[in-house]
PDB file of C-alpha atoms in Angstrom:
ATOM      1  CA  UNK R   4       9.429  -9.852   2.775  1.00  0.00           C
ATOM      2  CA  UNK R   5       6.834  -7.300   1.706  1.00  0.00           C
ATOM      3  CA  UNK R   6       5.692  -8.484  -1.727  1.00  0.00           C
ATOM      4  CA  UNK R   7       2.541  -9.055  -3.778  1.00  0.00           C
ATOM      5  CA  UNK R   8       4.234 -11.587  -6.032  1.00  0.00           C
ATOM      6  CA  UNK R   9       5.330 -15.128  -5.403  1.00  0.00           C
ATOM      7  CA  UNK R  10       9.117 -15.751  -5.577  1.00  0.00           C
ATOM      8  CA  UNK R  11       8.512 -19.494  -5.989  1.00  0.00           C
ATOM      9  CA  UNK R  12       7.349 -18.817  -9.584  1.00  0.00           C
ATOM     10  CA  UNK R  13      10.206 -19.009 -12.093  1.00  0.00           C
ATOM     11  CA  UNK R  14      11.298 -15.844 -13.893  1.00  0.00           C
ATOM     12  CA  UNK R  15       9.939 -17.256 -17.139  1.00  0.00           C
ATOM     13  CA  UNK R  16       6.432 -17.324 -15.733  1.00  0.00           C
ATOM     14  CA  UNK R  17       4.073 -14.477 -14.941  1.00  0.00           C
ATOM     15  CA  UNK R  18       1.283 -14.511 -12.386  1.00  0.00           C
ATOM     16  CA  UNK R  19      -0.960 -13.414 -15.237  1.00  0.00           C
ATOM     17  CA  UNK R  20      -0.448 -16.849 -16.816  1.00  0.00           C
ATOM     18  CA  UNK R  21      -1.572 -18.832 -13.779  1.00  0.00           C
ATOM     19  CA  UNK R  22      -4.986 -20.482 -13.725  1.00  0.00           C
ATOM     20  CA  UNK R  23      -4.836 -21.879 -10.175  1.00  0.00           C
ATOM     21  CA  UNK R  24      -3.460 -20.682  -6.849  1.00  0.00           C
ATOM     22  CA  UNK R  25      -0.020 -22.309  -6.403  1.00  0.00           C
ATOM     23  CA  UNK R  26       0.080 -24.179  -3.092  1.00  0.00           C
ATOM     24  CA  UNK R  27       3.707 -23.057  -2.613  1.00  0.00           C
ATOM     25  CA  UNK R  28       2.289 -19.601  -1.974  1.00  0.00           C
ATOM     26  CA  UNK R  29       1.014 -20.622   1.447  1.00  0.00           C
ATOM     27  CA  UNK R  30       4.488 -21.578   2.646  1.00  0.00           C
ATOM     28  CA  UNK R  31       5.564 -17.921   2.404  1.00  0.00           C
ATOM     29  CA  UNK R  32       4.851 -17.184   6.049  1.00  0.00           C
ATOM     30  CA  UNK R  33       6.611 -13.814   5.916  1.00  0.00           C
ATOM     31  CA  UNK R  34       4.350 -12.492   3.129  1.00  0.00           C
ATOM     32  CA  UNK R  35       2.740  -9.149   3.995  1.00  0.00           C
ATOM     33  CA  UNK R  36       0.860  -8.197   0.800  1.00  0.00           C
ATOM     34  CA  UNK R  37      -1.198 -10.601  -1.281  1.00  0.00           C
ATOM     35  CA  UNK R  38      -3.252  -9.653  -4.334  1.00  0.00           C
ATOM     36  CA  UNK R  39      -5.616 -12.298  -5.707  1.00  0.00           C
ATOM     37  CA  UNK R  40      -7.960 -10.185  -7.802  1.00  0.00           C
ATOM     38  CA  UNK R  41      -8.222 -10.555 -11.592  1.00  0.00           C
ATOM     39  CA  UNK R  42      -8.542  -6.776 -11.855  1.00  0.00           C
ATOM     40  CA  UNK R  43      -5.063  -6.219 -10.455  1.00  0.00           C
ATOM     41  CA  UNK R  44      -2.068  -6.213 -12.756  1.00  0.00           C
ATOM     42  CA  UNK R  45       0.139  -8.501 -10.688  1.00  0.00           C
ATOM     43  CA  UNK R  46      -2.479 -11.149 -10.075  1.00  0.00           C
ATOM     44  CA  UNK R  47      -4.272 -14.278 -11.264  1.00  0.00           C
ATOM     45  CA  UNK R  48      -6.325 -13.803 -14.406  1.00  0.00           C
ATOM     46  CA  UNK R  49      -9.142 -16.160 -13.417  1.00  0.00           C
ATOM     47  CA  UNK R  50     -11.945 -15.660 -10.885  1.00  0.00           C
ATOM     48  CA  UNK R  51     -11.555 -17.734  -7.734  1.00  0.00           C
ATOM     49  CA  UNK R  52     -14.617 -19.603  -6.546  1.00  0.00           C
ATOM     50  CA  UNK R  53     -13.176 -20.149  -3.088  1.00  0.00           C
ATOM     51  CA  UNK R  54     -10.362 -18.998  -0.853  1.00  0.00           C
ATOM     52  CA  UNK R  55      -8.039 -21.899   0.042  1.00  0.00           C
ATOM     53  CA  UNK R  56      -8.190 -22.776   3.744  1.00  0.00           C
ATOM     54  CA  UNK R  57      -4.391 -22.603   3.755  1.00  0.00           C
ATOM     55  CA  UNK R  58      -4.732 -18.801   3.722  1.00  0.00           C
ATOM     56  CA  UNK R  59      -4.653 -19.010   7.532  1.00  0.00           C
ATOM     57  CA  UNK R  60      -0.947 -19.832   7.412  1.00  0.00           C
ATOM     58  CA  UNK R  61      -0.061 -16.341   6.179  1.00  0.00           C
ATOM     59  CA  UNK R  62      -0.280 -14.709   9.592  1.00  0.00           C
ATOM     60  CA  UNK R  63       1.961 -11.791   8.672  1.00  0.00           C
ATOM     61  CA  UNK R  64      -0.351 -10.483   5.948  1.00  0.00           C
ATOM     62  CA  UNK R  65      -1.261  -6.822   6.361  1.00  0.00           C
ATOM     63  CA  UNK R  66      -2.961  -6.278   2.971  1.00  0.00           C
ATOM     64  CA  UNK R  67      -5.212  -8.871   1.299  1.00  0.00           C
ATOM     65  CA  UNK R  68      -6.988  -8.115  -1.982  1.00  0.00           C
ATOM     66  CA  UNK R  69      -9.701 -10.593  -3.004  1.00  0.00           C
ATOM     67  CA  UNK R  70     -12.064  -8.316  -4.908  1.00  0.00           C
ATOM     68  CA  UNK R  71     -13.720  -9.144  -8.252  1.00  0.00           C
ATOM     69  CA  UNK R  72     -13.734 -12.911  -7.884  1.00  0.00           C
ATOM     70  CA  UNK R  73     -16.631 -15.358  -7.603  1.00  0.00           C
ATOM     71  CA  UNK R  74     -16.431 -15.963  -3.867  1.00  0.00           C
ATOM     72  CA  UNK R  75     -19.543 -17.262  -2.113  1.00  0.00           C
ATOM     73  CA  UNK R  76     -17.980 -17.606   1.321  1.00  0.00           C
ATOM     74  CA  UNK R  77     -14.966 -16.581   3.363  1.00  0.00           C
ATOM     75  CA  UNK R  78     -13.243 -19.392   5.272  1.00  0.00           C
ATOM     76  CA  UNK R  79     -12.971 -19.135   9.043  1.00  0.00           C
ATOM     77  CA  UNK R  80      -9.177 -19.271   8.647  1.00  0.00           C
ATOM     78  CA  UNK R  81      -9.204 -15.607   7.573  1.00  0.00           C
ATOM     79  CA  UNK R  82      -9.804 -14.846  11.240  1.00  0.00           C
ATOM     80  CA  UNK R  83      -6.241 -16.068  11.910  1.00  0.00           C
ATOM     81  CA  UNK R  84      -4.754 -13.160   9.943  1.00  0.00           C
ATOM     82  CA  UNK R  85      -4.432 -11.025  13.052  1.00  0.00           C
ATOM     83  CA  UNK R  86      -2.031  -8.525  11.449  1.00  0.00           C
ATOM     84  CA  UNK R  87      -4.406  -7.685   8.593  1.00  0.00           C
ATOM     85  CA  UNK R  88      -5.008  -3.951   8.138  1.00  0.00           C
ATOM     86  CA  UNK R  89      -6.819  -3.864   4.790  1.00  0.00           C
ATOM     87  CA  UNK R  90      -9.189  -6.468   3.331  1.00  0.00           C
ATOM     88  CA  UNK R  91     -10.978  -6.083  -0.007  1.00  0.00           C
ATOM     89  CA  UNK R  92     -13.873  -8.433  -0.795  1.00  0.00           C
ATOM     90  CA  UNK R  93     -15.896  -6.229  -3.146  1.00  0.00           C
ATOM     91  CA  UNK R  94     -17.490  -7.576  -6.326  1.00  0.00           C
ATOM     92  CA  UNK R  95     -18.074 -11.120  -5.149  1.00  0.00           C
ATOM     93  CA  UNK R  96     -21.141 -13.244  -4.231  1.00  0.00           C
ATOM     94  CA  UNK R  97     -20.926 -13.154  -0.437  1.00  0.00           C
ATOM     95  CA  UNK R  98     -24.137 -13.440   1.587  1.00  0.00           C
ATOM     96  CA  UNK R  99     -22.431 -13.701   4.988  1.00  0.00           C
ATOM     97  CA  UNK R 100     -19.097 -13.474   6.769  1.00  0.00           C
ATOM     98  CA  UNK R 101     -17.721 -15.849   9.411  1.00  0.00           C
ATOM     99  CA  UNK R 102     -17.853 -14.821  13.067  1.00  0.00           C
ATOM    100  CA  UNK R 103     -14.070 -15.228  13.181  1.00  0.00           C
ATOM    101  CA  UNK R 104     -13.642 -12.069  11.121  1.00  0.00           C
ATOM    102  CA  UNK R 105     -14.366 -10.155  14.313  1.00  0.00           C
ATOM    103  CA  UNK R 106     -10.917 -11.180  15.525  1.00  0.00           C
ATOM    104  CA  UNK R 107      -9.131  -8.943  13.012  1.00  0.00           C
ATOM    105  CA  UNK R 108      -8.472  -6.245  15.567  1.00  0.00           C
ATOM    106  CA  UNK R 109      -5.870  -4.408  13.458  1.00  0.00           C
ATOM    107  CA  UNK R 110      -8.194  -4.064  10.466  1.00  0.00           C
ATOM    108  CA  UNK R 111      -8.815  -0.433   9.557  1.00  0.00           C
ATOM    109  CA  UNK R 112     -10.193  -0.725   5.999  1.00  0.00           C
ATOM    110  CA  UNK R 113     -12.853  -3.211   4.825  1.00  0.00           C
ATOM    111  CA  UNK R 114     -14.386  -3.293   1.334  1.00  0.00           C
ATOM    112  CA  UNK R 115     -17.607  -5.297   0.830  1.00  0.00           C
ATOM    113  CA  UNK R 116     -19.304  -3.464  -2.048  1.00  0.00           C
ATOM    114  CA  UNK R 117     -21.357  -5.336  -4.635  1.00  0.00           C
ATOM    115  CA  UNK R 118     -22.083  -8.566  -2.780  1.00  0.00           C
ATOM    116  CA  UNK R 119     -25.280 -10.301  -1.601  1.00  0.00           C
ATOM    117  CA  UNK R 120     -25.338  -9.262   2.063  1.00  0.00           C
ATOM    118  CA  UNK R 121     -28.874  -8.944   3.481  1.00  0.00           C
ATOM    119  CA  UNK R 122     -27.646  -7.419   6.740  1.00  0.00           C
ATOM    120  CA  UNK R 123     -24.495  -5.795   8.007  1.00  0.00           C
ATOM    121  CA  UNK R 124     -22.725  -8.764   9.646  1.00  0.00           C
ATOM    122  CA  UNK R 125     -22.705  -8.405  13.431  1.00  0.00           C
ATOM    123  CA  UNK R 126     -19.060  -9.611  13.818  1.00  0.00           C
ATOM    124  CA  UNK R 127     -17.951  -6.419  12.056  1.00  0.00           C
ATOM    125  CA  UNK R 128     -19.025  -4.485  15.144  1.00  0.00           C
ATOM    126  CA  UNK R 129     -16.059  -6.024  16.986  1.00  0.00           C
ATOM    127  CA  UNK R 130     -13.537  -4.348  14.659  1.00  0.00           C
ATOM    128  CA  UNK R 131     -12.810  -1.460  16.981  1.00  0.00           C
ATOM    129  CA  UNK R 132      -9.960  -0.036  14.891  1.00  0.00           C
ATOM    130  CA  UNK R 133     -12.006   0.093  11.696  1.00  0.00           C
ATOM    131  CA  UNK R 134     -11.804   3.508  10.003  1.00  0.00           C
ATOM    132  CA  UNK R 135     -13.299   2.758   6.559  1.00  0.00           C
ATOM    133  CA  UNK R 136     -16.232   0.457   5.706  1.00  0.00           C
ATOM    134  CA  UNK R 137     -17.788   0.191   2.247  1.00  0.00           C
ATOM    135  CA  UNK R 138     -20.908  -1.989   1.988  1.00  0.00           C
ATOM    136  CA  UNK R 139     -22.368  -0.242  -1.061  1.00  0.00           C
ATOM    137  CA  UNK R 140     -24.613  -2.123  -3.494  1.00  0.00           C
ATOM    138  CA  UNK R 141     -25.748  -5.068  -1.388  1.00  0.00           C
ATOM    139  CA  UNK R 142     -29.240  -5.986  -0.109  1.00  0.00           C
ATOM    140  CA  UNK R 143     -28.715  -4.748   3.442  1.00  0.00           C
ATOM    141  CA  UNK R 144     -31.987  -4.070   5.268  1.00  0.00           C
ATOM    142  CA  UNK R 145     -30.715  -3.997   8.859  1.00  0.00           C
ATOM    143  CA  UNK R 146     -27.722  -2.634  10.752  1.00  0.00           C
ATOM    144  CA  UNK R 147     -27.040  -3.971  14.259  1.00  0.00           C
ATOM    145  CA  UNK R 148     -27.227  -1.406  17.052  1.00  0.00           C
ATOM    146  CA  UNK R 149     -23.832  -2.756  18.156  1.00  0.00           C
ATOM    147  CA  UNK R 150     -22.316  -0.651  15.366  1.00  0.00           C
ATOM    148  CA  UNK R 151     -21.936   1.918  18.148  1.00  0.00           C
ATOM    149  CA  UNK R 152     -18.738   0.060  19.103  1.00  0.00           C
ATOM    150  CA  UNK R 153     -16.930   1.307  15.973  1.00  0.00           C
ATOM    151  CA  UNK R 154     -15.841   4.540  17.590  1.00  0.00           C
ATOM    152  CA  UNK R 155     -12.923   5.071  15.181  1.00  0.00           C
ATOM    153  CA  UNK R 156     -15.072   4.732  12.052  1.00  0.00           C
ATOM    154  CA  UNK R 157     -14.705   7.783   9.814  1.00  0.00           C
ATOM    155  CA  UNK R 158     -16.267   6.593   6.529  1.00  0.00           C
ATOM    156  CA  UNK R 159     -19.396   4.439   6.162  1.00  0.00           C
ATOM    157  CA  UNK R 160     -20.731   3.824   2.657  1.00  0.00           C
ATOM    158  CA  UNK R 161     -24.174   2.186   2.400  1.00  0.00           C
ATOM    159  CA  UNK R 162     -25.540   3.407  -0.927  1.00  0.00           C
ATOM    160  CA  UNK R 163     -27.837   1.159  -2.987  1.00  0.00           C
ATOM    161  CA  UNK R 164     -29.160  -1.081  -0.218  1.00  0.00           C
ATOM    162  CA  UNK R 165     -32.607  -1.748   1.302  1.00  0.00           C
ATOM    163  CA  UNK R 166     -32.374   0.154   4.589  1.00  0.00           C
ATOM    164  CA  UNK R 167     -35.700   1.240   6.077  1.00  0.00           C
ATOM    165  CA  UNK R 168     -34.376   2.207   9.521  1.00  0.00           C
ATOM    166  CA  UNK R 169     -31.120   3.319  11.093  1.00  0.00           C
ATOM    167  CA  UNK R 170     -30.196   2.146  14.609  1.00  0.00           C
ATOM    168  CA  UNK R 171     -29.677   4.783  17.300  1.00  0.00           C
ATOM    169  CA  UNK R 172     -26.259   3.255  17.913  1.00  0.00           C
ATOM    170  CA  UNK R 173     -25.049   4.505  14.543  1.00  0.00           C
ATOM    171  CA  UNK R 174     -25.615   8.070  15.725  1.00  0.00           C
ATOM    172  CA  UNK R 175     -23.019   7.700  18.498  1.00  0.00           C
ATOM    173  CA  UNK R 176     -20.154   7.339  15.994  1.00  0.00           C
ATOM    174  CA  UNK R 177     -18.595  10.711  16.789  1.00  0.00           C
ATOM    175  CA  UNK R 178     -15.615  10.200  14.421  1.00  0.00           C
ATOM    176  CA  UNK R 179     -17.893   9.663  11.408  1.00  0.00           C
ATOM    177  CA  UNK R 180     -17.220  12.325   8.774  1.00  0.00           C
ATOM    178  CA  UNK R 181     -18.563  10.595   5.635  1.00  0.00           C
ATOM    179  CA  UNK R 182     -21.899   8.760   5.586  1.00  0.00           C
ATOM    180  CA  UNK R 183     -23.493   7.770   2.282  1.00  0.00           C
ATOM    181  CA  UNK R 184     -27.067   6.494   2.562  1.00  0.00           C
ATOM    182  CA  UNK R 185     -28.366   7.287  -0.915  1.00  0.00           C
ATOM    183  CA  UNK R 186     -30.745   4.963  -2.787  1.00  0.00           C
ATOM    184  CA  UNK R 187     -32.238   3.197   0.233  1.00  0.00           C
ATOM    185  CA  UNK R 188     -35.779   3.114   1.686  1.00  0.00           C
ATOM    186  CA  UNK R 189     -35.346   5.465   4.637  1.00  0.00           C
ATOM    187  CA  UNK R 190     -38.506   7.357   5.626  1.00  0.00           C
ATOM    188  CA  UNK R 191     -37.156   8.794   8.863  1.00  0.00           C
ATOM    189  CA  UNK R 192     -33.950   9.394  10.776  1.00  0.00           C
ATOM    190  CA  UNK R 193     -33.283   8.523  14.426  1.00  0.00           C
ATOM    191  CA  UNK R 194     -34.007  11.430  16.751  1.00  0.00           C
ATOM    192  CA  UNK R 195     -30.332  11.479  17.811  1.00  0.00           C
ATOM    193  CA  UNK R 196     -29.003  11.753  14.236  1.00  0.00           C
ATOM    194  CA  UNK R 197     -27.873  15.301  14.985  1.00  0.00           C
ATOM    195  CA  UNK R 198     -25.236  13.865  17.332  1.00  0.00           C
ATOM    196  CA  UNK R 199     -23.096  13.121  14.266  1.00  0.00           C
ATOM    197  CA  UNK R 200     -21.334  16.436  14.678  1.00  0.00           C
ATOM    198  CA  UNK R 201     -18.512  15.735  12.202  1.00  0.00           C
ATOM    199  CA  UNK R 202     -20.956  15.406   9.312  1.00  0.00           C
ATOM    200  CA  UNK R 203     -21.254  18.804   7.684  1.00  0.00           C
ATOM    201  CA  UNK R 204     -22.804  18.624   4.253  1.00  0.00           C
ATOM    202  CA  UNK R 205     -23.792  22.259   4.464  1.00  0.00           C
ATOM    203  CA  UNK R 206     -20.254  23.082   3.327  1.00  0.00           C
ATOM    204  CA  UNK R 207     -19.248  19.655   2.017  1.00  0.00           C
ATOM    205  CA  UNK R 208     -22.174  17.947   0.304  1.00  0.00           C
ATOM    206  CA  UNK R 209     -20.190  14.747  -0.189  1.00  0.00           C
ATOM    207  CA  UNK R 210     -19.947  14.161   3.556  1.00  0.00           C
ATOM    208  CA  UNK R 211     -23.488  12.790   3.574  1.00  0.00           C
ATOM    209  CA  UNK R 212     -25.766  11.483   0.846  1.00  0.00           C
ATOM    210  CA  UNK R 213     -29.528  10.905   1.262  1.00  0.00           C
ATOM    211  CA  UNK R 214     -30.598  11.032  -2.375  1.00  0.00           C
ATOM    212  CA  UNK R 215     -33.137   8.438  -3.495  1.00  0.00           C
ATOM    213  CA  UNK R 216     -34.789   7.957  -0.070  1.00  0.00           C
ATOM    214  CA  UNK R 217     -38.465   8.750   0.667  1.00  0.00           C
ATOM    215  CA  UNK R 218     -37.492  10.829   3.722  1.00  0.00           C
ATOM    216  CA  UNK R 219     -40.315  12.646   5.454  1.00  0.00           C
ATOM    217  CA  UNK R 220     -39.154  12.898   9.049  1.00  0.00           C
ATOM    218  CA  UNK R 221     -37.267  15.217   9.014  1.00  0.00           C
ATOM    219  CA  UNK R 222     -38.358  16.525   5.612  1.00  0.00           C
ATOM    220  CA  UNK R 223     -35.701  16.843   2.873  1.00  0.00           C
ATOM    221  CA  UNK R 224     -35.434  20.620   3.220  1.00  0.00           C
ATOM    222  CA  UNK R 225     -34.375  20.168   6.856  1.00  0.00           C
ATOM    223  CA  UNK R 226     -32.001  17.295   6.138  1.00  0.00           C
ATOM    224  CA  UNK R 227     -30.265  19.323   3.448  1.00  0.00           C
ATOM    225  CA  UNK R 228     -29.161  21.856   6.082  1.00  0.00           C
ATOM    226  CA  UNK R 229     -27.142  19.334   8.084  1.00  0.00           C
ATOM    227  CA  UNK R 230     -26.988  18.108  11.704  1.00  0.00           C
ATOM    228  CA  UNK R 231     -27.700  21.459  13.452  1.00  0.00           C
ATOM    229  CA  UNK R 232     -30.998  21.822  11.568  1.00  0.00           C
ATOM    230  CA  UNK R 233     -31.863  18.187  12.274  1.00  0.00           C
ATOM    231  CA  UNK R 234     -31.191  18.724  15.996  1.00  0.00           C
ATOM    232  CA  UNK R 235     -33.444  21.799  16.007  1.00  0.00           C
ATOM    233  CA  UNK R 236     -36.171  19.867  14.185  1.00  0.00           C
ATOM    234  CA  UNK R 237     -36.293  17.056  16.742  1.00  0.00           C
ATOM    235  CA  UNK R 238     -35.960  19.523  19.638  1.00  0.00           C
ATOM    236  CA  UNK R 239     -39.022  21.381  18.371  1.00  0.00           C
ATOM    237  CA  UNK R 240     -41.031  18.156  18.433  1.00  0.00           C
ATOM    238  CA  UNK R 241     -40.256  17.694  22.121  1.00  0.00           C
ATOM    239  CA  UNK R 242     -41.521  21.156  23.092  1.00  0.00           C
TER     240      UNK R 242
END
């Protein structure tokens, strides 16, 4: 049944009173929604330091909320949750993700903000149905060129990282309509950046954010005019 609470807890108890994850939870193989974030009203009040390996038993999960805990790693068993559509891991202490996460082919929304990632994990580039990816406020300095495989990606949030370069592959994401790159270390954009035709911050400033970058190529006054101006800028350099 579709539920974010555990029916094995007696009516006299509330999930807010729990201080450990009840093992009975992982016998609920039909569970579709599971919230294990202390910020959520129907959830545990303590911060988990690890995700129990038994999580892999819940193969019918579609929504899994694990944000605002004290997680330092994600177990490989999460890769068994093949029906997962939304996964929130923001506000934790993650420095990597397991390769198995690339098997979540139904995932369309992934939240990784405020962790310790030094690079955008390559397995994420296998998530071909991903529409929303938030990796804000990490330490990301590199993005794999294989990000070009995320052809359904519409929103990519990378504010407050350590990016110095963008891969050309990112510029082939034709569905991308929101790209936030503010507060990084970008000095230049790829020459094919103008291919991102669905970004139009001339009329919708929020569709792209470059603030806080030392951009010089193209200069800020060109970037502020959007993809057409950026295309003209790079075309003029080739003449």
